[in-house]
PDB file of C-alpha atoms and ligand atoms in Angstrom:
ATOM      1  CA  UNK A   1      32.389  13.289  14.023  1.00 89.00           C
ATOM      2  CA  UNK A   2      31.305  10.394  11.807  1.00 95.00           C
ATOM      3  CA  UNK A   3      28.034   8.557  12.453  1.00 98.00           C
ATOM      4  CA  UNK A   4      27.811   5.018  11.147  1.00 98.00           C
ATOM      5  CA  UNK A   5      24.858   2.650  10.932  1.00 98.00           C
ATOM      6  CA  UNK A   6      25.740  -0.987  10.334  1.00 98.00           C
ATOM      7  CA  UNK A   7      23.113  -3.485   9.181  1.00 99.00           C
ATOM      8  CA  UNK A   8      24.161  -7.087   9.744  1.00 98.00           C
ATOM      9  CA  UNK A   9      22.690 -10.371   8.503  1.00 98.00           C
ATOM     10  CA  UNK A  10      23.354 -14.067   8.851  1.00 98.00           C
ATOM     11  CA  UNK A  11      26.561 -13.849   6.761  1.00 98.00           C
ATOM     12  CA  UNK A  12      28.466 -12.102   9.568  1.00 98.00           C
ATOM     13  CA  UNK A  13      27.912 -15.109  11.843  1.00 98.00           C
ATOM     14  CA  UNK A  14      28.607 -17.713   9.132  1.00 97.00           C
ATOM     15  CA  UNK A  15      32.322 -17.871   9.927  1.00 98.00           C
ATOM     16  CA  UNK A  16      31.397 -18.486  13.583  1.00 98.00           C
ATOM     17  CA  UNK A  17      29.720 -21.684  12.392  1.00 97.00           C
ATOM     18  CA  UNK A  18      26.087 -20.513  12.375  1.00 96.00           C
ATOM     19  CA  UNK A  19      24.040 -21.347   9.287  1.00 92.00           C
ATOM     20  CA  UNK A  20      22.672 -18.663   6.977  1.00 95.00           C
ATOM     21  CA  UNK A  21      19.082 -18.964   5.733  1.00 93.00           C
ATOM     22  CA  UNK A  22      19.148 -19.056   1.972  1.00 89.00           C
ATOM     23  CA  UNK A  23      22.377 -20.958   1.240  1.00 88.00           C
ATOM     24  CA  UNK A  24      21.960 -24.390  -0.409  1.00 85.00           C
ATOM     25  CA  UNK A  25      22.715 -26.111   2.912  1.00 85.00           C
ATOM     26  CA  UNK A  26      21.215 -23.248   4.962  1.00 87.00           C
ATOM     27  CA  UNK A  27      18.659 -23.306   7.777  1.00 87.00           C
ATOM     28  CA  UNK A  28      15.736 -23.383   5.389  1.00 83.00           C
ATOM     29  CA  UNK A  29      17.032 -26.325   3.419  1.00 85.00           C
ATOM     30  CA  UNK A  30      16.013 -28.441   6.418  1.00 85.00           C
ATOM     31  CA  UNK A  31      13.078 -26.419   7.804  1.00 88.00           C
ATOM     32  CA  UNK A  32      10.261 -24.905   5.774  1.00 90.00           C
ATOM     33  CA  UNK A  33      10.125 -21.167   6.405  1.00 91.00           C
ATOM     34  CA  UNK A  34       6.310 -21.321   6.619  1.00 92.00           C
ATOM     35  CA  UNK A  35       6.600 -23.879   9.437  1.00 94.00           C
ATOM     36  CA  UNK A  36       9.157 -22.145  11.662  1.00 95.00           C
ATOM     37  CA  UNK A  37       9.143 -18.418  10.833  1.00 96.00           C
ATOM     38  CA  UNK A  38       5.473 -17.419  10.581  1.00 97.00           C
ATOM     39  CA  UNK A  39       2.727 -16.930  13.192  1.00 96.00           C
ATOM     40  CA  UNK A  40       0.645 -19.430  11.216  1.00 96.00           C
ATOM     41  CA  UNK A  41       3.367 -22.104  11.497  1.00 97.00           C
ATOM     42  CA  UNK A  42       3.546 -21.467  15.243  1.00 96.00           C
ATOM     43  CA  UNK A  43      -0.239 -21.779  15.611  1.00 96.00           C
ATOM     44  CA  UNK A  44      -0.166 -25.089  13.693  1.00 96.00           C
ATOM     45  CA  UNK A  45       2.735 -26.755  15.526  1.00 96.00           C
ATOM     46  CA  UNK A  46       4.148 -24.767  18.461  1.00 96.00           C
ATOM     47  CA  UNK A  47       6.254 -27.703  19.700  1.00 96.00           C
ATOM     48  CA  UNK A  48       8.124 -27.865  16.360  1.00 96.00           C
ATOM     49  CA  UNK A  49       8.822 -24.122  16.499  1.00 96.00           C
ATOM     50  CA  UNK A  50      10.097 -24.350  20.099  1.00 97.00           C
ATOM     51  CA  UNK A  51      12.373 -27.258  19.095  1.00 96.00           C
ATOM     52  CA  UNK A  52      13.722 -25.245  16.128  1.00 96.00           C
ATOM     53  CA  UNK A  53      14.622 -22.252  18.318  1.00 97.00           C
ATOM     54  CA  UNK A  54      15.979 -24.479  21.127  1.00 97.00           C
ATOM     55  CA  UNK A  55      18.320 -25.939  18.509  1.00 96.00           C
ATOM     56  CA  UNK A  56      19.291 -22.420  17.327  1.00 96.00           C
ATOM     57  CA  UNK A  57      19.911 -21.326  20.954  1.00 98.00           C
ATOM     58  CA  UNK A  58      22.182 -24.340  21.529  1.00 97.00           C
ATOM     59  CA  UNK A  59      24.149 -23.660  18.318  1.00 97.00           C
ATOM     60  CA  UNK A  60      24.480 -19.980  19.170  1.00 98.00           C
ATOM     61  CA  UNK A  61      25.785 -20.796  22.665  1.00 98.00           C
ATOM     62  CA  UNK A  62      28.476 -23.039  21.140  1.00 98.00           C
ATOM     63  CA  UNK A  63      29.584 -20.335  18.674  1.00 98.00           C
ATOM     64  CA  UNK A  64      32.083 -17.571  19.381  1.00 98.00           C
ATOM     65  CA  UNK A  65      32.244 -14.063  17.920  1.00 98.00           C
ATOM     66  CA  UNK A  66      34.601 -13.815  14.955  1.00 98.00           C
ATOM     67  CA  UNK A  67      36.987 -11.138  13.690  1.00 98.00           C
ATOM     68  CA  UNK A  68      34.150  -9.279  11.938  1.00 98.00           C
ATOM     69  CA  UNK A  69      32.066  -8.948  15.137  1.00 98.00           C
ATOM     70  CA  UNK A  70      35.202  -7.849  16.997  1.00 98.00           C
ATOM     71  CA  UNK A  71      36.123  -5.314  14.303  1.00 98.00           C
ATOM     72  CA  UNK A  72      32.714  -3.636  14.705  1.00 98.00           C
ATOM     73  CA  UNK A  73      33.210  -3.402  18.476  1.00 98.00           C
ATOM     74  CA  UNK A  74      36.640  -1.831  17.887  1.00 98.00           C
ATOM     75  CA  UNK A  75      35.086   0.689  15.472  1.00 98.00           C
ATOM     76  CA  UNK A  76      32.458   1.663  18.055  1.00 98.00           C
ATOM     77  CA  UNK A  77      35.037   1.988  20.838  1.00 98.00           C
ATOM     78  CA  UNK A  78      37.560   4.081  18.886  1.00 98.00           C
ATOM     79  CA  UNK A  79      35.671   6.125  16.283  1.00 97.00           C
ATOM     80  CA  UNK A  80      35.026   9.793  16.964  1.00 96.00           C
ATOM     81  CA  UNK A  81      31.289   9.489  16.393  1.00 96.00           C
ATOM     82  CA  UNK A  82      28.424   7.059  16.923  1.00 97.00           C
ATOM     83  CA  UNK A  83      28.331   3.505  15.618  1.00 98.00           C
ATOM     84  CA  UNK A  84      25.065   1.564  15.872  1.00 98.00           C
ATOM     85  CA  UNK A  85      24.701  -2.072  14.866  1.00 99.00           C
ATOM     86  CA  UNK A  86      21.221  -2.867  13.573  1.00 99.00           C
ATOM     87  CA  UNK A  87      21.187  -6.618  13.360  1.00 98.00           C
ATOM     88  CA  UNK A  88      18.692  -8.978  11.754  1.00 98.00           C
ATOM     89  CA  UNK A  89      20.425 -11.786  13.618  1.00 98.00           C
ATOM     90  CA  UNK A  90      18.870 -13.363  16.668  1.00 98.00           C
ATOM     91  CA  UNK A  91      22.182 -14.644  18.073  1.00 98.00           C
ATOM     92  CA  UNK A  92      24.169 -12.658  20.668  1.00 98.00           C
ATOM     93  CA  UNK A  93      27.541 -12.614  18.909  1.00 98.00           C
ATOM     94  CA  UNK A  94      27.612  -8.808  18.598  1.00 98.00           C
ATOM     95  CA  UNK A  95      27.124  -8.492  22.376  1.00 98.00           C
ATOM     96  CA  UNK A  96      29.775 -11.106  23.063  1.00 98.00           C
ATOM     97  CA  UNK A  97      32.079  -9.508  20.461  1.00 98.00           C
ATOM     98  CA  UNK A  98      32.010  -6.277  22.496  1.00 98.00           C
ATOM     99  CA  UNK A  99      29.530  -4.020  20.656  1.00 98.00           C
ATOM    100  CA  UNK A 100      27.439  -1.845  22.986  1.00 98.00           C
ATOM    101  CA  UNK A 101      24.951  -0.091  20.747  1.00 98.00           C
ATOM    102  CA  UNK A 102      22.886  -2.877  19.171  1.00 98.00           C
ATOM    103  CA  UNK A 103      19.325  -3.032  17.866  1.00 98.00           C
ATOM    104  CA  UNK A 104      17.903  -6.534  17.352  1.00 98.00           C
ATOM    105  CA  UNK A 105      15.291  -5.650  14.753  1.00 98.00           C
ATOM    106  CA  UNK A 106      14.184  -9.308  14.291  1.00 98.00           C
ATOM    107  CA  UNK A 107      14.207 -10.133  18.017  1.00 98.00           C
ATOM    108  CA  UNK A 108      16.585 -12.380  19.923  1.00 98.00           C
ATOM    109  CA  UNK A 109      16.967 -15.994  20.992  1.00 98.00           C
ATOM    110  CA  UNK A 110      17.566 -14.609  24.489  1.00 98.00           C
ATOM    111  CA  UNK A 111      13.950 -13.496  24.817  1.00 98.00           C
ATOM    112  CA  UNK A 112      10.564 -15.137  25.390  1.00 98.00           C
ATOM    113  CA  UNK A 113       7.251 -13.478  24.608  1.00 98.00           C
ATOM    114  CA  UNK A 114       3.728 -14.298  25.768  1.00 97.00           C
ATOM    115  CA  UNK A 115       1.495 -14.430  22.696  1.00 95.00           C
ATOM    116  CA  UNK A 116      -1.513 -13.812  24.969  1.00 95.00           C
ATOM    117  CA  UNK A 117      -0.497 -10.737  27.015  1.00 97.00           C
ATOM    118  CA  UNK A 118       2.733  -9.615  25.202  1.00 97.00           C
ATOM    119  CA  UNK A 119       4.818  -9.810  28.397  1.00 98.00           C
ATOM    120  CA  UNK A 120       8.546 -10.315  27.619  1.00 98.00           C
ATOM    121  CA  UNK A 121      11.156 -12.038  29.781  1.00 98.00           C
ATOM    122  CA  UNK A 122      14.639 -13.596  29.453  1.00 98.00           C
ATOM    123  CA  UNK A 123      14.281 -16.979  27.783  1.00 98.00           C
ATOM    124  CA  UNK A 124      15.195 -20.289  29.404  1.00 97.00           C
ATOM    125  CA  UNK A 125      17.773 -22.254  27.405  1.00 98.00           C
ATOM    126  CA  UNK A 126      15.060 -24.750  26.430  1.00 98.00           C
ATOM    127  CA  UNK A 127      11.427 -23.719  26.088  1.00 98.00           C
ATOM    128  CA  UNK A 128       8.154 -25.549  25.418  1.00 96.00           C
ATOM    129  CA  UNK A 129       4.590 -24.459  24.564  1.00 93.00           C
ATOM    130  CA  UNK A 130       3.631 -25.557  28.108  1.00 95.00           C
ATOM    131  CA  UNK A 131       5.808 -22.872  29.757  1.00 97.00           C
ATOM    132  CA  UNK A 132       3.744 -20.502  31.917  1.00 97.00           C
ATOM    133  CA  UNK A 133       3.899 -16.765  31.272  1.00 98.00           C
ATOM    134  CA  UNK A 134       5.412 -15.240  34.444  1.00 97.00           C
ATOM    135  CA  UNK A 135       2.928 -12.356  34.161  1.00 98.00           C
ATOM    136  CA  UNK A 136      -0.486 -13.774  33.170  1.00 98.00           C
ATOM    137  CA  UNK A 137       0.183 -17.459  33.893  1.00 98.00           C
ATOM    138  CA  UNK A 138      -1.198 -18.643  30.560  1.00 97.00           C
ATOM    139  CA  UNK A 139       0.643 -21.105  28.319  1.00 96.00           C
ATOM    140  CA  UNK A 140       1.223 -19.098  25.141  1.00 95.00           C
ATOM    141  CA  UNK A 141       5.006 -18.779  25.384  1.00 97.00           C
ATOM    142  CA  UNK A 142       6.842 -18.171  22.097  1.00 97.00           C
ATOM    143  CA  UNK A 143      10.357 -17.060  21.207  1.00 98.00           C
ATOM    144  CA  UNK A 144      10.684 -13.254  21.010  1.00 98.00           C
ATOM    145  CA  UNK A 145      11.486 -13.424  17.300  1.00 98.00           C
ATOM    146  CA  UNK A 146       9.980 -11.345  14.481  1.00 98.00           C
ATOM    147  CA  UNK A 147       8.373 -13.692  11.964  1.00 98.00           C
ATOM    148  CA  UNK A 148       7.072 -12.925   8.470  1.00 97.00           C
ATOM    149  CA  UNK A 149       4.060 -10.620   8.583  1.00 97.00           C
ATOM    150  CA  UNK A 150       5.098  -9.172  11.971  1.00 98.00           C
ATOM    151  CA  UNK A 151       6.462  -5.684  12.517  1.00 98.00           C
ATOM    152  CA  UNK A 152      10.242  -5.562  13.108  1.00 98.00           C
ATOM    153  CA  UNK A 153      11.366  -3.783  16.272  1.00 98.00           C
ATOM    154  CA  UNK A 154      12.473  -0.144  16.691  1.00 98.00           C
ATOM    155  CA  UNK A 155      11.741   0.910  13.106  1.00 98.00           C
ATOM    156  CA  UNK A 156      11.261   4.589  13.966  1.00 98.00           C
ATOM    157  CA  UNK A 157      14.612   4.689  15.786  1.00 98.00           C
ATOM    158  CA  UNK A 158      16.371   2.916  12.888  1.00 98.00           C
ATOM    159  CA  UNK A 159      15.114   5.390  10.271  1.00 98.00           C
ATOM    160  CA  UNK A 160      16.089   8.247  12.608  1.00 98.00           C
ATOM    161  CA  UNK A 161      19.645   6.832  12.886  1.00 98.00           C
ATOM    162  CA  UNK A 162      19.886   6.413   9.098  1.00 98.00           C
ATOM    163  CA  UNK A 163      18.786  10.037   8.735  1.00 98.00           C
ATOM    164  CA  UNK A 164      21.687  11.159  10.965  1.00 98.00           C
ATOM    165  CA  UNK A 165      24.302   8.820   9.430  1.00 98.00           C
ATOM    166  CA  UNK A 166      27.343   9.644   7.310  1.00 98.00           C
ATOM    167  CA  UNK A 167      27.952   5.996   6.393  1.00 98.00           C
ATOM    168  CA  UNK A 168      25.577   3.030   6.064  1.00 98.00           C
ATOM    169  CA  UNK A 169      27.183  -0.416   5.781  1.00 98.00           C
ATOM    170  CA  UNK A 170      25.374  -3.714   5.171  1.00 99.00           C
ATOM    171  CA  UNK A 171      27.266  -6.868   6.070  1.00 98.00           C
ATOM    172  CA  UNK A 172      26.343 -10.453   5.144  1.00 98.00           C
ATOM    173  CA  UNK A 173      22.726  -9.930   4.207  1.00 98.00           C
ATOM    174  CA  UNK A 174      21.123 -11.118   0.969  1.00 98.00           C
ATOM    175  CA  UNK A 175      18.667  -8.222   0.592  1.00 98.00           C
ATOM    176  CA  UNK A 176      15.664 -10.531   0.321  1.00 97.00           C
ATOM    177  CA  UNK A 177      13.747  -9.470   3.415  1.00 98.00           C
ATOM    178  CA  UNK A 178      12.039  -6.106   3.880  1.00 98.00           C
ATOM    179  CA  UNK A 179      12.041  -3.615   5.507  1.00 98.00           C
ATOM    180  CA  UNK A 180      15.781  -4.230   6.199  1.00 98.00           C
ATOM    181  CA  UNK A 181      16.476  -4.679   2.471  1.00 98.00           C
ATOM    182  CA  UNK A 182      15.160  -1.147   1.882  1.00 98.00           C
ATOM    183  CA  UNK A 183      17.479   0.641   4.315  1.00 98.00           C
ATOM    184  CA  UNK A 184      20.301   1.123   1.786  1.00 98.00           C
ATOM    185  CA  UNK A 185      17.873   2.691  -0.695  1.00 98.00           C
ATOM    186  CA  UNK A 186      16.679   5.135   1.970  1.00 98.00           C
ATOM    187  CA  UNK A 187      20.251   5.909   3.060  1.00 98.00           C
ATOM    188  CA  UNK A 188      21.351   6.585  -0.505  1.00 98.00           C
ATOM    189  CA  UNK A 189      18.312   8.777  -1.138  1.00 98.00           C
ATOM    190  CA  UNK A 190      19.429  10.897   1.832  1.00 98.00           C
ATOM    191  CA  UNK A 191      22.990  11.190   0.504  1.00 98.00           C
ATOM    192  CA  UNK A 192      24.529   8.772   3.021  1.00 98.00           C
ATOM    193  CA  UNK A 193      27.607   6.845   1.770  1.00 98.00           C
ATOM    194  CA  UNK A 194      26.472   3.205   1.347  1.00 98.00           C
ATOM    195  CA  UNK A 195      28.817   0.212   1.397  1.00 98.00           C
ATOM    196  CA  UNK A 196      28.056  -3.493   0.972  1.00 98.00           C
ATOM    197  CA  UNK A 197      30.125  -6.356   2.425  1.00 98.00           C
ATOM    198  CA  UNK A 198      29.252  -9.797   1.133  1.00 98.00           C
ATOM    199  CA  UNK A 199      30.638 -12.832  -0.661  1.00 98.00           C
ATOM    200  CA  UNK A 200      28.632 -11.815  -3.731  1.00 98.00           C
ATOM    201  CA  UNK A 201      26.363  -8.969  -4.857  1.00 98.00           C
ATOM    202  CA  UNK A 202      23.108  -8.910  -2.872  1.00 98.00           C
ATOM    203  CA  UNK A 203      19.611  -8.438  -4.313  1.00 98.00           C
ATOM    204  CA  UNK A 204      19.877  -4.690  -3.623  1.00 98.00           C
ATOM    205  CA  UNK A 205      23.458  -4.118  -4.795  1.00 98.00           C
ATOM    206  CA  UNK A 206      22.455  -1.109  -6.916  1.00 98.00           C
ATOM    207  CA  UNK A 207      21.713   0.841  -3.720  1.00 98.00           C
ATOM    208  CA  UNK A 208      25.385   0.782  -2.723  1.00 98.00           C
ATOM    209  CA  UNK A 209      28.033   3.189  -3.946  1.00 98.00           C
ATOM    210  CA  UNK A 210      30.856   0.985  -2.630  1.00 98.00           C
ATOM    211  CA  UNK A 211      31.104  -2.821  -2.538  1.00 98.00           C
ATOM    212  CA  UNK A 212      33.651  -5.085  -0.881  1.00 98.00           C
ATOM    213  CA  UNK A 213      33.434  -8.812  -1.592  1.00 98.00           C
ATOM    214  CA  UNK A 214      35.079 -11.579   0.398  1.00 98.00           C
ATOM    215  CA  UNK A 215      34.675 -13.229   3.818  1.00 98.00           C
ATOM    216  CA  UNK A 216      33.576 -10.650   6.402  1.00 98.00           C
ATOM    217  CA  UNK A 217      36.377 -11.731   8.768  1.00 98.00           C
ATOM    218  CA  UNK A 218      38.828 -10.406   6.142  1.00 98.00           C
ATOM    219  CA  UNK A 219      37.035  -7.427   4.597  1.00 98.00           C
ATOM    220  CA  UNK A 220      35.664  -5.923   7.832  1.00 98.00           C
ATOM    221  CA  UNK A 221      38.866  -5.591   9.910  1.00 98.00           C
ATOM    222  CA  UNK A 222      40.561  -3.933   6.898  1.00 98.00           C
ATOM    223  CA  UNK A 223      37.705  -1.456   6.459  1.00 98.00           C
ATOM    224  CA  UNK A 224      37.637  -0.659  10.181  1.00 98.00           C
ATOM    225  CA  UNK A 225      41.384   0.073  10.085  1.00 98.00           C
ATOM    226  CA  UNK A 226      40.765   2.448   7.153  1.00 97.00           C
ATOM    227  CA  UNK A 227      37.860   4.197   8.931  1.00 97.00           C
ATOM    228  CA  UNK A 228      39.949   4.703  12.068  1.00 96.00           C
ATOM    229  CA  UNK A 229      42.905   6.087  10.082  1.00 94.00           C
ATOM    230  CA  UNK A 230      40.813   8.714   8.213  1.00 88.00           C
TER     231      UNK A 230
HETATM  232  C1  LIG B   1      28.625 -13.713   3.823  1.00 90.73           C
HETATM  233  C2  LIG B   1      29.432 -14.674   4.393  1.00 90.73           C
HETATM  234  C3  LIG B   1      30.658 -14.250   4.874  1.00 90.73           C
HETATM  235  C4  LIG B   1      27.655 -15.674   3.784  1.00 90.73           C
HETATM  236  N1  LIG B   1      31.011 -12.969   4.757  1.00 90.73           N
HETATM  237  N2  LIG B   1      28.985 -12.447   3.717  1.00 90.73           N
HETATM  238  C5  LIG B   1       6.701  -8.071  -1.074  1.00 90.73           C
HETATM  239  C6  LIG B   1       7.532  -6.984  -1.231  1.00 90.73           C
HETATM  240  C7  LIG B   1       8.166  -6.408  -0.133  1.00 90.73           C
HETATM  241  C8  LIG B   1       7.984  -6.924   1.129  1.00 90.73           C
HETATM  242  C9  LIG B   1       7.163  -8.008   1.286  1.00 90.73           C
HETATM  243  C10 LIG B   1       6.533  -8.574   0.201  1.00 90.73           C
HETATM  244  N3  LIG B   1       5.809  -9.615   0.640  1.00 90.73           N
HETATM  245  C11 LIG B   1       5.973  -9.724   1.975  1.00 90.73           C
HETATM  246  C12 LIG B   1       6.790  -8.753   2.385  1.00 90.73           C
HETATM  247  C13 LIG B   1       7.251  -8.510   3.767  1.00 90.73           C
HETATM  248  C14 LIG B   1       8.183  -9.554   4.297  1.00 90.73           C
HETATM  249  C15 LIG B   1       9.270  -9.823   3.275  1.00 90.73           C
HETATM  250  O1  LIG B   1      10.239  -9.111   3.167  1.00 90.73           O
HETATM  251  N4  LIG B   1       9.139 -10.908   2.521  1.00 90.73           N
HETATM  252  C16 LIG B   1      10.111 -11.203   1.457  1.00 90.73           C
HETATM  253  C17 LIG B   1      10.379 -12.690   1.457  1.00 90.73           C
HETATM  254  C18 LIG B   1       9.609 -10.640   0.172  1.00 90.73           C
HETATM  255  N5  LIG B   1       8.750  -8.995   5.502  1.00 90.73           N
HETATM  256  C19 LIG B   1       8.128  -9.122   6.675  1.00 90.73           C
HETATM  257  O2  LIG B   1       7.121  -9.780   6.822  1.00 90.73           O
HETATM  258  C20 LIG B   1       8.734  -8.352   7.830  1.00 90.73           C
HETATM  259  N6  LIG B   1       7.749  -7.560   8.453  1.00 90.73           N
HETATM  260  C21 LIG B   1       7.134  -6.543   7.817  1.00 90.73           C
HETATM  261  O3  LIG B   1       7.339  -6.268   6.661  1.00 90.73           O
HETATM  262  O4  LIG B   1       6.273  -5.858   8.635  1.00 90.73           O
HETATM  263  C22 LIG B   1       5.474  -4.860   8.049  1.00 90.73           C
HETATM  264  C23 LIG B   1       4.024  -5.252   8.184  1.00 90.73           C
HETATM  265  C24 LIG B   1       3.620  -6.097   9.190  1.00 90.73           C
HETATM  266  C25 LIG B   1       2.299  -6.440   9.306  1.00 90.73           C
HETATM  267  C26 LIG B   1       1.406  -5.956   8.382  1.00 90.73           C
HETATM  268  C27 LIG B   1       1.828  -5.112   7.371  1.00 90.73           C
HETATM  269  C28 LIG B   1       3.153  -4.760   7.287  1.00 90.73           C
HETATM  270  C29 LIG B   1       9.261  -9.300   8.886  1.00 90.73           C
HETATM  271  C30 LIG B   1      10.436 -10.051   8.423  1.00 90.73           C
HETATM  272  C31 LIG B   1      10.906 -11.021   9.514  1.00 90.73           C
HETATM  273  C32 LIG B   1      12.052 -11.873   9.037  1.00 90.73           C
HETATM  274  N7  LIG B   1      12.326 -12.884   9.979  1.00 90.73           N
HETATM  275  C33 LIG B   1      13.408 -13.840   9.687  1.00 90.73           C
HETATM  276  C34 LIG B   1      13.244 -15.136  10.532  1.00 90.73           C
HETATM  277  C35 LIG B   1      13.221 -14.942  11.987  1.00 90.73           C
HETATM  278  C36 LIG B   1      14.564 -14.888  12.645  1.00 90.73           C
HETATM  279  C37 LIG B   1      15.247 -16.230  12.775  1.00 90.73           C
HETATM  280  O5  LIG B   1      14.625 -17.292  12.768  1.00 90.73           O
HETATM  281  O6  LIG B   1      16.477 -16.187  12.901  1.00 90.73           O
HETATM  282  O7  LIG B   1      14.664 -13.227   9.889  1.00 90.73           O
HETATM  283  S1  LIG B   1      13.442 -14.291   7.988  1.00 90.73           S
HETATM  284  C38 LIG B   1      15.187 -14.471   7.891  1.00 90.73           C
HETATM  285  O8  LIG B   1      15.651 -13.608   6.836  1.00 90.73           O
HETATM  286  C39 LIG B   1      15.738 -13.948   9.222  1.00 90.73           C
HETATM  287  C40 LIG B   1      16.819 -13.015   8.745  1.00 90.73           C
HETATM  288  O9  LIG B   1      17.042 -12.026   9.722  1.00 90.73           O
HETATM  289  C41 LIG B   1      16.283 -12.480   7.443  1.00 90.73           C
HETATM  290  C42 LIG B   1      17.360 -11.960   6.507  1.00 90.73           C
HETATM  291  O10 LIG B   1      18.219 -12.973   6.096  1.00 90.73           O
HETATM  292  P1  LIG B   1      19.765 -12.661   5.895  1.00 90.73           P
HETATM  293  O11 LIG B   1      20.361 -12.279   7.182  1.00 90.73           O
HETATM  294  O12 LIG B   1      19.927 -11.697   4.773  1.00 90.73           O
HETATM  295  O13 LIG B   1      20.345 -14.118   5.526  1.00 90.73           O
HETATM  296  P2  LIG B   1      20.484 -14.840   4.101  1.00 90.73           P
HETATM  297  O14 LIG B   1      20.727 -16.266   4.359  1.00 90.73           O
HETATM  298  O15 LIG B   1      19.373 -14.502   3.199  1.00 90.73           O
HETATM  299  O16 LIG B   1      21.798 -14.161   3.463  1.00 90.73           O
HETATM  300  C43 LIG B   1      23.086 -14.337   3.997  1.00 90.73           C
HETATM  301  C44 LIG B   1      24.047 -13.479   3.191  1.00 90.73           C
HETATM  302  O17 LIG B   1      25.334 -13.563   3.772  1.00 90.73           O
HETATM  303  C45 LIG B   1      24.203 -13.954   1.742  1.00 90.73           C
HETATM  304  O18 LIG B   1      24.063 -12.822   0.884  1.00 90.73           O
HETATM  305  C46 LIG B   1      25.632 -14.506   1.670  1.00 90.73           C
HETATM  306  O19 LIG B   1      26.248 -14.298   0.406  1.00 90.73           O
HETATM  307  C47 LIG B   1      26.315 -13.719   2.754  1.00 90.73           C
HETATM  308  N8  LIG B   1      27.450 -14.382   3.370  1.00 90.73           N
HETATM  309  N9  LIG B   1      28.768 -15.923   4.296  1.00 90.73           N
HETATM  310  C48 LIG B   1      30.142 -12.123   4.130  1.00 90.73           C
HETATM  311  N10 LIG B   1      31.538 -15.161   5.412  1.00 90.73           N
END
């Protein structure tokens, strides 16, 4: 039995055509992070934030899962052991790629959240600040996304999974955003084998005992083959 926890970031969806955040031509080259990814930005201009996530939802719907998403689904289906994908991504490419065990720690484009009563429901394809909450009827609808200063989802469960893991792999994440950027450190402290997949060393590269650089659609399927042959 081998238990594997996989942390994914924007880089795994890059080859599906979705922008990463911190690249020169990335999402935040055109949108200030303070405006679209903080509660304060939402309070200042909710219509702008809704437009930003409507645009992201439309781009995500046009994208298809790539060979890296599919490789992770194959690993989960065939490995003798548990594979959990903890994703920082808000797209649904892991679901559509066939993974079953997925934690969206930064929320999902598929969800809406009432900022007044915290009711959650499946998001419409296009949302506006005027949308009524189906539970309390007030107009405080926001995307169910974890912004800076907010607590990511299922943290207790994630640390529990890391504590039971044999392997921790991080794929396509720059290591800039905590607490996700601290998972490899915790895994290594517990003696878990840590492996990084990226185009280049991340900010937390020293927490990994193994590194594999190159496009995830090439490095991941190879690694999955190796894990399944062990
Ligand atoms: C490829 C590739 C290919 C490309 N193949 N690879 C000081 C110290 C420590 C922490 C903090 C601090 N000050 C503030 C904090 C906390 C803060 C934080 O970390 N800030 C940092 C900027 C320092 N964190 C938070 O606020 C979090 N909450 C929290 O800490 O709660 C605790 C708390 C709450 C309240 C009170 C007290 C405590 C919440 C963080 C939420 C992040 N949300 C976002 C936006 C929303 C989602 C969305 O709009 O989609 O999530 S930020 C953004 O960054 C997004 C991502 O999920 C996240 C990570 O980005 P990611 O995925 O790593 O993307 P990139 O673009 O950075 O990197 C892509 C990588 O892919 C690159 O490395 C490429 O090389 C690679 N790549 N193509 C392989 N083909």
